[in-house]
Coordinates of N, CA and C in Angstrom, one line a residue:
Chain A
Q1 N 0.7 -1.2 0.0 CA 0.0 0.0 -0.1 C 0.9 1.1 0.0
K2 N 0.4 2.1 -0.7 CA 1.5 3.3 -1.2 C 1.0 4.3 0.1
E3 N 2.0 5.1 0.5 CA 1.8 6.3 1.6 C 0.5 7.0 1.5
V4 N 0.5 7.6 0.3 CA -0.7 8.3 -0.3 C -1.6 7.7 -1.6
E5 N -2.8 7.9 -1.1 CA -3.5 7.2 -2.3 C -4.5 8.1 -2.7
Q6 N -4.7 8.5 -4.1 CA -5.4 9.1 -4.9 C -6.1 8.7 -6.1
D7 N -7.6 8.7 -6.2 CA -8.0 8.4 -7.3 C -7.7 8.9 -8.8
P8 N -6.8 8.3 -9.7 CA -6.3 8.9 -10.8 C -7.3 9.2 -11.7
G9 N -9.0 8.9 -11.8 CA -9.7 9.3 -12.4 C -9.5 8.7 -14.1
P10 N -10.3 9.2 -15.0 CA -10.6 10.8 -15.1 C -11.7 11.1 -14.3
L11 N -12.0 12.3 -13.9 CA -13.2 12.9 -13.3 C -13.6 14.0 -14.4
S12 N -14.8 13.9 -14.9 CA -15.4 14.8 -15.9 C -16.6 15.5 -15.4
V13 N -16.8 16.6 -15.1 CA -17.7 17.4 -14.4 C -18.0 18.5 -15.7
P14 N -19.5 19.3 -15.6 CA -19.8 20.3 -16.5 C -19.2 21.4 -16.0
E15 N -19.1 22.5 -16.6 CA -18.5 23.9 -16.4 C -19.6 24.4 -15.5
G16 N -18.9 25.0 -14.3 CA -19.7 25.8 -13.3 C -20.1 24.6 -12.0
A17 N -20.0 23.4 -12.1 CA -20.1 22.6 -10.9 C -18.8 22.4 -10.1
I18 N -19.1 22.3 -8.7 CA -18.2 22.2 -7.7 C -17.5 21.0 -7.8
V19 N -16.4 20.8 -7.8 CA -15.4 19.8 -8.0 C -14.8 19.3 -6.5
S20 N -14.9 18.0 -6.3 CA -14.4 17.6 -4.8 C -13.3 16.7 -5.3
L21 N -12.2 16.6 -4.9 CA -10.8 15.9 -5.1 C -10.4 15.8 -3.7
N22 N -9.7 14.4 -3.5 CA -9.1 13.9 -2.1 C -8.4 12.8 -2.3
C23 N -7.3 12.8 -1.0 CA -6.4 11.8 -0.7 C -6.5 11.3 0.6
T24 N -6.2 9.9 0.6 CA -6.0 9.4 2.1 C -4.5 9.3 2.2
Y25 N -3.9 9.0 3.4 CA -2.6 8.8 3.7 C -2.4 7.8 5.1
S26 N -1.1 7.2 5.1 CA -1.2 6.3 6.1 C 0.0 7.0 7.2
N27 N 0.8 8.0 6.6 CA 1.6 8.1 7.5 C 1.2 9.3 8.7
S28 N 1.3 8.9 9.9 CA 0.7 9.9 11.0 C 1.8 10.8 11.1
A29 N 2.8 10.9 10.5 CA 3.9 12.1 10.8 C 3.6 13.2 9.8
F30 N 2.7 12.8 8.8 CA 2.7 14.4 8.0 C 2.0 15.3 8.6
Q31 N 2.4 16.3 8.6 CA 1.9 17.8 9.0 C 1.7 18.9 7.9
Y32 N 2.3 18.8 6.8 CA 2.2 19.7 5.7 C 1.5 19.1 4.7
F33 N 0.4 19.7 4.3 CA -0.3 19.4 3.0 C -0.6 19.9 2.0
M34 N -0.4 19.9 0.8 CA -0.2 20.6 -0.3 C -1.2 20.0 -1.4
W35 N -1.7 21.0 -2.3 CA -2.3 20.7 -3.7 C -1.7 21.4 -4.9
Y36 N -1.2 20.6 -5.7 CA -0.4 21.1 -7.0 C -1.2 21.0 -8.1
R37 N -1.4 21.7 -9.3 CA -1.9 21.2 -10.3 C -0.8 21.4 -11.5
Q38 N -1.0 20.3 -12.3 CA -0.2 20.1 -13.2 C -0.7 20.0 -14.8
Y39 N -0.4 20.8 -15.6 CA -0.9 21.0 -16.9 C 0.2 20.1 -18.0
S40 N -0.7 19.2 -18.9 CA 0.4 18.5 -19.7 C 1.6 19.0 -19.8
R41 N 2.6 18.1 -20.1 CA 4.1 18.7 -20.3 C 4.7 19.8 -19.7
K42 N 3.9 20.2 -18.2 CA 4.6 21.1 -17.5 C 5.0 20.6 -16.2
G43 N 5.6 21.2 -15.4 CA 6.1 21.0 -14.0 C 4.5 21.6 -13.0
P44 N 4.5 20.7 -12.0 CA 3.4 21.1 -11.0 C 3.6 22.3 -10.3
E45 N 2.4 23.1 -9.9 CA 2.6 24.3 -9.5 C 1.5 24.6 -8.4
L46 N 2.0 25.2 -7.2 CA 1.7 24.9 -5.8 C -0.1 25.8 -5.9
L47 N -1.0 24.9 -5.4 CA -2.4 25.8 -5.4 C -2.5 25.9 -3.9
M48 N -2.3 25.2 -3.1 CA -3.0 25.4 -1.7 C -1.9 24.6 -0.8
Y49 N -1.8 25.3 0.6 CA -0.9 25.0 1.4 C -1.5 24.8 2.7
T50 N -1.5 23.7 3.6 CA -2.6 23.5 5.0 C -1.5 23.0 5.6
Y51 N -1.2 23.5 7.1 CA -0.3 23.0 8.0 C -1.5 22.3 9.1
S52 N -1.3 21.1 9.3 CA -1.9 20.4 10.0 C -3.5 20.3 9.7
S53 N -4.5 20.3 10.8 CA -5.6 20.1 10.4 C -6.5 21.4 10.2
G54 N -7.6 21.6 9.5 CA -8.2 22.6 9.3 C -8.6 22.9 7.9
N55 N -9.3 24.1 7.4 CA -9.6 24.4 6.3 C -9.2 25.6 6.0
K56 N -8.8 25.7 4.7 CA -8.1 26.9 4.2 C -8.7 27.3 2.8
E57 N -9.0 28.9 2.5 CA -10.0 29.2 1.2 C -9.4 30.3 0.6
D58 N -9.1 30.0 -0.6 CA -8.3 31.1 -1.6 C -9.2 31.1 -2.9
G59 N -9.8 32.0 -2.9 CA -10.5 32.5 -4.1 C -11.7 31.1 -4.4
R60 N -11.7 30.8 -5.5 CA -12.4 29.3 -5.9 C -12.2 28.2 -5.2
F61 N -10.9 28.0 -4.7 CA -10.3 26.9 -3.9 C -10.7 26.7 -2.3
T62 N -10.9 25.5 -1.9 CA -10.9 25.6 -0.6 C -10.0 24.1 -0.3
A63 N -9.3 24.2 0.6 CA -8.5 22.8 1.2 C -8.9 22.5 2.4
Q64 N -9.1 21.3 2.8 CA -9.5 20.5 4.2 C -8.6 19.5 4.5
V65 N -8.4 19.6 5.8 CA -7.5 18.3 6.3 C -8.1 18.0 7.7
D66 N -8.3 16.7 7.7 CA -8.8 15.9 8.6 C -7.7 14.9 9.0
K67 N -6.8 15.1 10.0 CA -5.7 14.5 10.6 C -6.2 12.9 11.2
S68 N -7.3 13.1 11.9 CA -7.8 12.2 12.7 C -8.4 10.9 11.6
S69 N -8.9 11.1 10.3 CA -9.4 10.4 9.6 C -8.1 10.4 8.4
K70 N -7.1 11.0 8.3 CA -5.8 10.9 7.4 C -6.5 11.0 6.1
Y71 N -7.2 12.0 5.9 CA -8.0 12.4 4.7 C -7.8 14.0 4.4
I72 N -7.4 14.0 3.1 CA -7.4 15.8 2.7 C -8.2 16.0 1.4
S73 N -8.8 17.3 1.4 CA -9.6 17.3 0.3 C -9.4 18.7 -0.4
L74 N -9.6 18.9 -1.6 CA -9.6 20.1 -2.2 C -10.9 20.3 -3.0
F75 N -11.6 21.4 -3.0 CA -12.8 21.9 -3.5 C -12.6 22.9 -4.2
I76 N -13.2 23.0 -5.7 CA -13.2 24.0 -6.4 C -14.7 24.4 -6.8
R77 N -14.7 25.8 -6.6 CA -16.0 26.1 -6.9 C -16.2 26.8 -8.4
D78 N -17.5 26.9 -8.9 CA -17.6 27.4 -10.1 C -16.5 27.1 -11.1
S79 N -16.4 25.8 -11.5 CA -15.4 25.2 -12.2 C -15.1 25.7 -13.7
Q80 N -14.0 25.9 -14.4 CA -13.8 26.6 -15.5 C -13.0 25.6 -16.5
P81 N -13.2 25.6 -17.5 CA -12.5 24.6 -18.3 C -11.0 24.6 -18.3
S82 N -10.5 25.9 -18.0 CA -9.4 26.1 -17.6 C -8.6 25.5 -16.5
D83 N -9.5 25.1 -15.6 CA -9.2 24.3 -14.3 C -8.9 22.9 -14.9
S84 N -9.2 22.4 -16.1 CA -8.8 21.0 -16.6 C -7.3 20.8 -16.4
A85 N -7.0 19.8 -15.6 CA -5.5 19.3 -15.6 C -5.5 18.2 -14.6
T86 N -4.5 17.8 -14.0 CA -3.9 16.8 -13.2 C -3.8 17.8 -11.8
Y87 N -4.6 17.0 -10.7 CA -4.3 17.6 -9.5 C -3.6 16.6 -8.6
L88 N -2.5 17.2 -8.0 CA -1.7 16.2 -7.3 C -1.7 16.7 -5.7
C89 N -2.0 15.8 -4.9 CA -1.9 16.0 -3.3 C -0.5 15.6 -3.1
A90 N -0.1 16.5 -1.9 CA 1.4 15.9 -1.6 C 1.6 16.4 -0.1
M91 N 2.3 15.9 0.6 CA 2.6 16.1 2.0 C 3.9 15.5 2.5
S92 N 4.3 16.1 3.9 CA 5.6 15.7 4.3 C 5.6 16.0 5.9
A93 N 6.4 15.4 6.5 CA 6.7 15.6 7.9 C 7.1 17.1 8.4
G94 N 7.9 17.5 7.7 CA 8.6 18.8 7.9 C 8.1 19.6 6.9
G95 N 9.0 21.1 7.1 CA 8.6 22.0 6.1 C 8.9 21.9 4.8
G96 N 9.1 23.1 4.0 CA 9.2 23.2 2.7 C 10.7 22.5 2.2
A97 N 11.5 22.6 3.3 CA 12.9 21.7 2.7 C 12.8 20.1 3.0
D98 N 11.6 19.8 3.1 CA 11.4 18.1 3.0 C 11.1 17.9 1.6
G99 N 11.4 16.8 1.2 CA 11.0 15.9 0.1 C 9.6 15.7 0.4
L100 N 8.7 15.8 -0.9 CA 7.3 15.9 -0.5 C 7.1 14.5 -1.2
T101 N 6.0 13.7 -0.6 CA 5.4 12.8 -0.9 C 3.9 12.7 -1.5
F102 N 4.1 12.5 -3.2 CA 2.9 12.7 -3.8 C 1.9 11.7 -3.8
G103 N 0.6 12.0 -4.1 CA -0.4 11.0 -4.8 C 0.1 11.0 -6.1
K104 N -0.9 10.1 -7.0 CA -0.9 9.7 -8.1 C -1.2 10.7 -9.1
G105 N -2.2 11.5 -8.4 CA -2.8 12.7 -9.5 C -4.2 12.2 -9.5
T106 N -4.9 13.4 -9.6 CA -6.7 12.9 -10.7 C -6.6 13.8 -11.5
H107 N -6.9 13.3 -12.5 CA -7.2 13.9 -14.0 C -8.4 14.5 -14.1
L108 N -8.8 15.9 -14.1 CA -9.5 16.3 -14.0 C -10.2 17.1 -15.4
I109 N -11.3 16.6 -16.0 CA -11.7 17.5 -17.2 C -13.1 18.3 -16.7
I110 N -13.2 19.6 -17.1 CA -14.3 20.2 -17.0 C -14.8 20.7 -18.3
Q111 N -15.6 20.4 -18.9 CA -16.7 20.0 -19.9 C -17.3 21.4 -20.4
P112 N -17.0 22.1 -21.1 CA -17.9 23.3 -21.3 C -18.9 23.4 -21.7
Chain B
G1 N 10.5 37.3 -12.3 CA 11.8 36.7 -12.6 C 11.8 35.3 -13.3
A2 N 13.1 34.8 -13.8 CA 13.0 33.4 -14.3 C 12.5 32.6 -13.2
G3 N 11.9 31.6 -13.7 CA 11.7 30.3 -12.9 C 12.7 29.3 -13.0
V4 N 12.4 27.9 -12.5 CA 13.3 27.1 -12.6 C 13.3 26.5 -14.0
S5 N 14.8 26.4 -14.5 CA 14.8 25.7 -15.9 C 15.3 24.5 -15.8
Q6 N 15.1 23.7 -16.8 CA 15.9 22.3 -16.9 C 16.1 22.1 -18.4
S7 N 17.2 21.4 -18.5 CA 17.9 21.2 -20.0 C 18.6 19.7 -20.0
P8 N 18.4 19.0 -21.2 CA 17.4 19.2 -22.2 C 16.1 19.0 -21.9
R9 N 14.9 19.3 -22.6 CA 13.6 19.2 -22.0 C 13.3 17.8 -22.4
Y10 N 14.0 17.2 -23.6 CA 13.9 15.8 -24.1 C 15.4 15.1 -24.2
K11 N 15.4 14.2 -24.0 CA 16.4 13.2 -24.0 C 16.4 11.7 -24.3
V12 N 16.8 11.0 -25.5 CA 16.5 9.7 -25.7 C 17.8 9.0 -25.8
A13 N 18.1 8.1 -25.0 CA 19.2 7.4 -24.7 C 19.2 5.9 -25.2
K14 N 19.9 5.4 -25.7 CA 20.3 3.9 -25.6 C 20.6 3.2 -24.5
R15 N 20.0 2.1 -24.1 CA 20.2 1.3 -22.9 C 21.8 1.4 -22.7
G16 N 22.1 1.3 -21.6 CA 23.5 1.6 -21.3 C 24.6 2.8 -21.5
Q17 N 23.6 3.6 -22.1 CA 24.4 5.0 -22.3 C 24.3 6.0 -20.8
D18 N 25.3 6.8 -20.5 CA 25.2 7.7 -19.5 C 24.3 9.0 -19.9
V19 N 23.6 9.7 -19.1 CA 23.2 10.9 -19.4 C 23.3 11.7 -18.3
A20 N 23.3 13.2 -18.6 CA 23.2 14.1 -17.4 C 22.1 15.1 -17.7
L21 N 21.5 15.3 -16.8 CA 20.4 16.4 -16.8 C 20.8 17.3 -15.8
R22 N 20.2 18.7 -16.5 CA 20.7 20.2 -15.8 C 19.5 20.6 -15.1
C23 N 19.8 21.4 -14.2 CA 18.8 22.1 -13.6 C 19.2 23.4 -13.0
D24 N 18.6 24.4 -13.5 CA 18.9 26.1 -13.1 C 17.9 26.5 -12.0
P25 N 18.1 26.4 -10.9 CA 17.1 27.1 -10.0 C 17.1 28.2 -9.8
I26 N 15.9 28.8 -9.1 CA 15.6 30.4 -9.0 C 16.8 31.0 -8.4
S27 N 17.2 32.0 -9.0 CA 18.6 32.9 -8.3 C 18.1 32.8 -6.7
G28 N 19.3 32.5 -5.8 CA 19.2 32.5 -4.4 C 18.4 31.6 -3.3
H29 N 17.8 30.7 -4.4 CA 17.0 29.5 -3.6 C 18.1 28.8 -3.0
V30 N 18.1 28.6 -1.7 CA 18.9 27.7 -1.1 C 18.7 25.9 -1.3
S31 N 17.4 25.7 -1.2 CA 17.1 24.2 -1.6 C 16.7 24.1 -2.6
L32 N 17.2 22.8 -3.2 CA 17.3 22.3 -4.4 C 16.9 20.8 -4.5
F33 N 15.6 20.3 -5.1 CA 15.3 19.1 -4.8 C 15.0 18.4 -6.7
W34 N 15.3 17.1 -6.5 CA 15.1 16.4 -7.6 C 13.9 15.2 -7.3
Y35 N 13.1 15.1 -8.5 CA 11.8 14.1 -8.3 C 12.1 13.3 -9.7
Q36 N 11.4 12.0 -9.6 CA 11.2 11.2 -11.0 C 9.7 11.2 -11.1
Q37 N 9.2 11.2 -12.1 CA 7.8 11.1 -12.4 C 7.5 10.3 -13.5
A38 N 7.2 8.8 -13.2 CA 6.8 7.9 -14.2 C 5.3 8.4 -14.9
L39 N 5.2 7.9 -16.0 CA 3.9 7.8 -16.7 C 2.6 7.7 -16.1
G40 N 1.8 8.8 -15.9 CA 0.7 8.2 -14.9 C 0.7 8.3 -13.6
Q41 N 1.9 8.8 -13.0 CA 2.2 8.5 -11.4 C 2.5 10.0 -11.1
G42 N 2.3 10.2 -9.7 CA 2.8 11.5 -9.1 C 4.6 11.4 -8.8
P43 N 5.1 12.4 -9.0 CA 6.3 12.7 -8.5 C 7.0 11.9 -7.5
E44 N 8.0 11.3 -7.5 CA 8.7 10.4 -6.6 C 10.1 11.2 -6.1
F45 N 10.4 11.6 -4.6 CA 11.5 12.3 -4.2 C 12.9 11.5 -4.5
L46 N 13.8 11.9 -5.3 CA 15.1 11.4 -5.6 C 16.0 11.8 -4.2
T47 N 16.3 13.3 -4.4 CA 17.7 13.9 -3.4 C 17.4 15.4 -3.0
Y48 N 17.9 15.9 -2.2 CA 18.0 17.1 -1.7 C 19.1 17.9 -1.4
F49 N 19.3 19.1 -1.9 CA 20.5 19.8 -1.6 C 20.0 21.0 -0.8
Q50 N 20.9 21.4 0.3 CA 20.8 22.7 0.7 C 22.2 23.1 0.5
N51 N 22.1 24.5 -0.2 CA 23.2 24.7 -0.9 C 23.8 23.8 -1.6
E52 N 25.4 23.7 -1.3 CA 25.9 22.5 -1.9 C 26.1 21.3 -1.5
A53 N 25.6 21.1 0.0 CA 25.6 20.0 0.9 C 24.4 19.1 0.2
Q54 N 24.6 17.7 0.0 CA 23.3 16.9 -0.3 C 23.2 16.2 1.0
L55 N 21.9 16.7 1.7 CA 21.5 16.4 2.7 C 20.9 15.1 3.0
D56 N 20.2 14.8 1.9 CA 19.2 13.5 1.8 C 19.2 13.0 0.1
K57 N 19.7 12.0 0.2 CA 19.6 10.9 -0.8 C 18.9 9.7 -1.0
S58 N 18.1 9.7 -0.3 CA 17.4 8.5 0.4 C 16.4 7.7 -0.8
G59 N 15.9 8.9 -1.9 CA 15.2 8.5 -3.2 C 15.6 8.0 -4.1
L60 N 17.2 8.0 -4.1 CA 17.9 7.4 -5.3 C 17.6 6.2 -5.6
P61 N 17.2 5.6 -6.6 CA 16.7 4.2 -6.8 C 18.0 3.3 -6.7
S62 N 19.3 3.7 -7.4 CA 20.3 2.5 -7.1 C 21.8 3.5 -7.5
D63 N 22.7 2.9 -7.3 CA 23.8 3.6 -7.2 C 24.3 4.0 -8.6
R64 N 23.4 3.8 -9.8 CA 23.7 4.2 -10.9 C 23.2 5.8 -11.3
F65 N 22.5 6.6 -10.1 CA 22.0 7.9 -10.0 C 22.9 8.4 -9.1
F66 N 23.3 9.5 -9.4 CA 24.4 10.4 -8.8 C 23.8 12.0 -9.0
A67 N 24.0 12.7 -8.1 CA 23.5 14.4 -8.2 C 24.5 15.2 -7.7
E68 N 24.8 16.1 -8.2 CA 25.8 17.4 -7.4 C 25.1 18.6 -7.6
R69 N 25.6 19.4 -7.0 CA 25.4 20.8 -6.9 C 26.7 21.7 -6.5
P70 N 27.6 21.8 -7.1 CA 29.1 22.0 -6.6 C 29.3 23.4 -5.7
E71 N 28.5 24.6 -6.5 CA 28.7 25.6 -6.4 C 27.3 26.5 -5.4
G72 N 26.6 25.4 -5.0 CA 25.2 25.6 -4.6 C 24.1 26.4 -5.3
S73 N 24.3 26.4 -6.6 CA 23.4 26.9 -7.6 C 22.9 25.7 -8.6
V74 N 23.5 25.8 -9.9 CA 23.0 24.8 -10.9 C 23.4 23.4 -10.3
S75 N 22.6 22.3 -10.6 CA 22.8 21.1 -10.3 C 22.7 20.1 -11.3
T76 N 23.1 19.1 -11.6 CA 23.2 18.1 -12.2 C 22.8 16.6 -11.9
L77 N 21.8 16.0 -12.5 CA 21.5 14.5 -11.9 C 22.2 13.9 -13.2
K78 N 23.2 13.0 -12.5 CA 23.5 12.2 -13.7 C 23.0 10.0 -13.5
I79 N 22.8 9.6 -14.5 CA 22.2 8.5 -14.4 C 23.4 7.7 -15.5
Q80 N 24.1 6.6 -14.8 CA 24.8 5.9 -15.5 C 24.1 4.6 -16.1
R81 N 24.8 4.2 -17.3 CA 24.2 2.6 -17.7 C 22.8 2.5 -17.7
T82 N 22.1 3.7 -18.2 CA 20.5 3.9 -18.4 C 20.0 2.4 -18.7
Q83 N 18.8 2.3 -17.9 CA 18.1 1.1 -18.2 C 16.5 1.6 -18.4
Q84 N 15.7 0.6 -19.0 CA 14.5 1.1 -19.6 C 13.6 1.5 -18.5
E85 N 13.7 1.0 -17.2 CA 12.9 1.5 -16.2 C 13.4 2.8 -15.9
D86 N 14.6 3.5 -16.4 CA 14.8 5.2 -16.0 C 13.8 6.2 -16.8
S87 N 13.2 5.4 -17.8 CA 12.3 6.4 -18.7 C 11.4 7.1 -17.8
A88 N 11.7 8.3 -17.5 CA 10.5 9.0 -16.8 C 10.8 10.3 -17.0
V89 N 10.1 11.5 -16.6 CA 10.2 12.9 -16.4 C 10.9 12.9 -15.3
Y90 N 11.8 13.7 -15.3 CA 13.0 14.3 -14.2 C 12.6 15.6 -13.8
L91 N 11.9 15.9 -12.6 CA 11.7 17.1 -12.3 C 12.9 17.8 -11.0
C92 N 12.9 19.0 -11.4 CA 13.6 19.7 -10.5 C 12.8 20.7 -9.7
A93 N 12.9 21.1 -8.5 CA 12.3 21.9 -7.8 C 13.2 22.9 -6.8
S94 N 13.0 24.3 -6.5 CA 13.8 24.8 -5.7 C 12.8 25.7 -4.8
S95 N 13.4 26.0 -3.5 CA 12.6 26.8 -2.6 C 13.7 27.7 -1.9
L96 N 13.0 28.8 -1.4 CA 14.1 29.7 -1.0 C 14.7 29.6 0.2
E97 N 14.2 28.8 1.3 CA 15.1 28.6 2.5 C 15.5 27.1 2.4
G98 N 16.0 26.8 3.4 CA 16.6 25.5 3.7 C 15.9 25.2 4.9
R99 N 16.4 23.8 5.9 CA 15.7 23.4 6.7 C 15.8 24.3 8.0
G100 N 14.6 24.3 8.6 CA 14.5 25.4 9.6 C 14.0 26.5 9.5
G101 N 13.6 26.7 8.1 CA 13.0 27.9 7.5 C 11.5 27.8 7.6
F102 N 10.9 28.9 7.2 CA 9.3 28.8 7.2 C 8.8 29.0 5.8
V103 N 9.7 28.9 5.1 CA 9.2 29.0 3.5 C 8.8 27.2 3.1
Y104 N 7.7 27.0 2.4 CA 7.2 26.0 2.2 C 7.3 25.5 0.8
E105 N 7.1 26.6 -0.1 CA 6.9 26.5 -1.7 C 7.7 26.0 -2.2
Q106 N 7.8 24.6 -3.1 CA 8.8 24.4 -4.2 C 8.1 24.7 -5.5
Y107 N 8.9 25.5 -6.1 CA 9.0 25.9 -7.3 C 9.6 24.8 -8.3
F108 N 8.7 24.3 -9.3 CA 9.1 23.2 -10.1 C 9.6 23.7 -11.5
G109 N 10.3 22.9 -12.2 CA 10.9 23.2 -13.4 C 9.9 22.6 -14.3
P110 N 10.2 22.6 -15.7 CA 9.0 21.8 -16.9 C 9.6 20.6 -17.0
G111 N 10.5 19.9 -16.3 CA 11.3 18.6 -16.4 C 12.0 18.5 -17.6
T112 N 12.8 17.2 -17.6 CA 13.3 16.7 -18.7 C 12.5 15.4 -18.9
R113 N 12.1 14.9 -20.4 CA 11.7 13.6 -20.4 C 12.6 12.6 -20.9
L114 N 12.9 11.7 -20.3 CA 14.1 10.8 -20.8 C 13.4 9.5 -21.0
T115 N 13.6 9.1 -22.5 CA 13.2 7.9 -22.9 C 14.6 6.9 -23.1
V116 N 14.6 5.8 -22.4 CA 15.7 4.9 -22.8 C 15.2 3.7 -23.7
T117 N 15.7 3.6 -24.8 CA 15.3 2.6 -25.8 C 16.3 1.3 -25.6

């Protein structure tokens, strides 16, 4: 069993829908949780970052962490075709100078 | 300013050849990471540098993989005697601070796609 599990999809939703993406993990030492977006043939770019449990909102994006269940989520409101990409969850026990453990990524398609 | 750059963007190697992949991090960034991303998978951590010191090489899959950052800026990942299972995208990332700092964001380059035939 991998340390971080993520459904690879594809997940296809109509434009304007609310998208829910999630990951589960097994390592209770993870404290830092991130969501990256990766377009085809590009490097990942950081969308959201959360330390420990709780919620964080940034524009149309909301990240949630439930450490008791070892479950993290990313919600995208008012989804746009430009949101079509692969979304990777990532986590680490230390801060930014630790190597990240990534999920497999979920391929998201927003239909116009 | 300029982001993380990597070269070459694409590399085809015959099995058994040696390859060298270059990473130019964002100027002034202390931390540098290498990751390997196989097709349809998330990136997997290979190694970490803080300035010129290689502090973590726990993810390097075999002794055929070697990385260096001699002057604390540009880094090279070298793979000796390439095998087909080495085919992947190799991503470099840099971060402003080192261990003990509070900056968490890792900025990724576009990657080098290595195909071993």
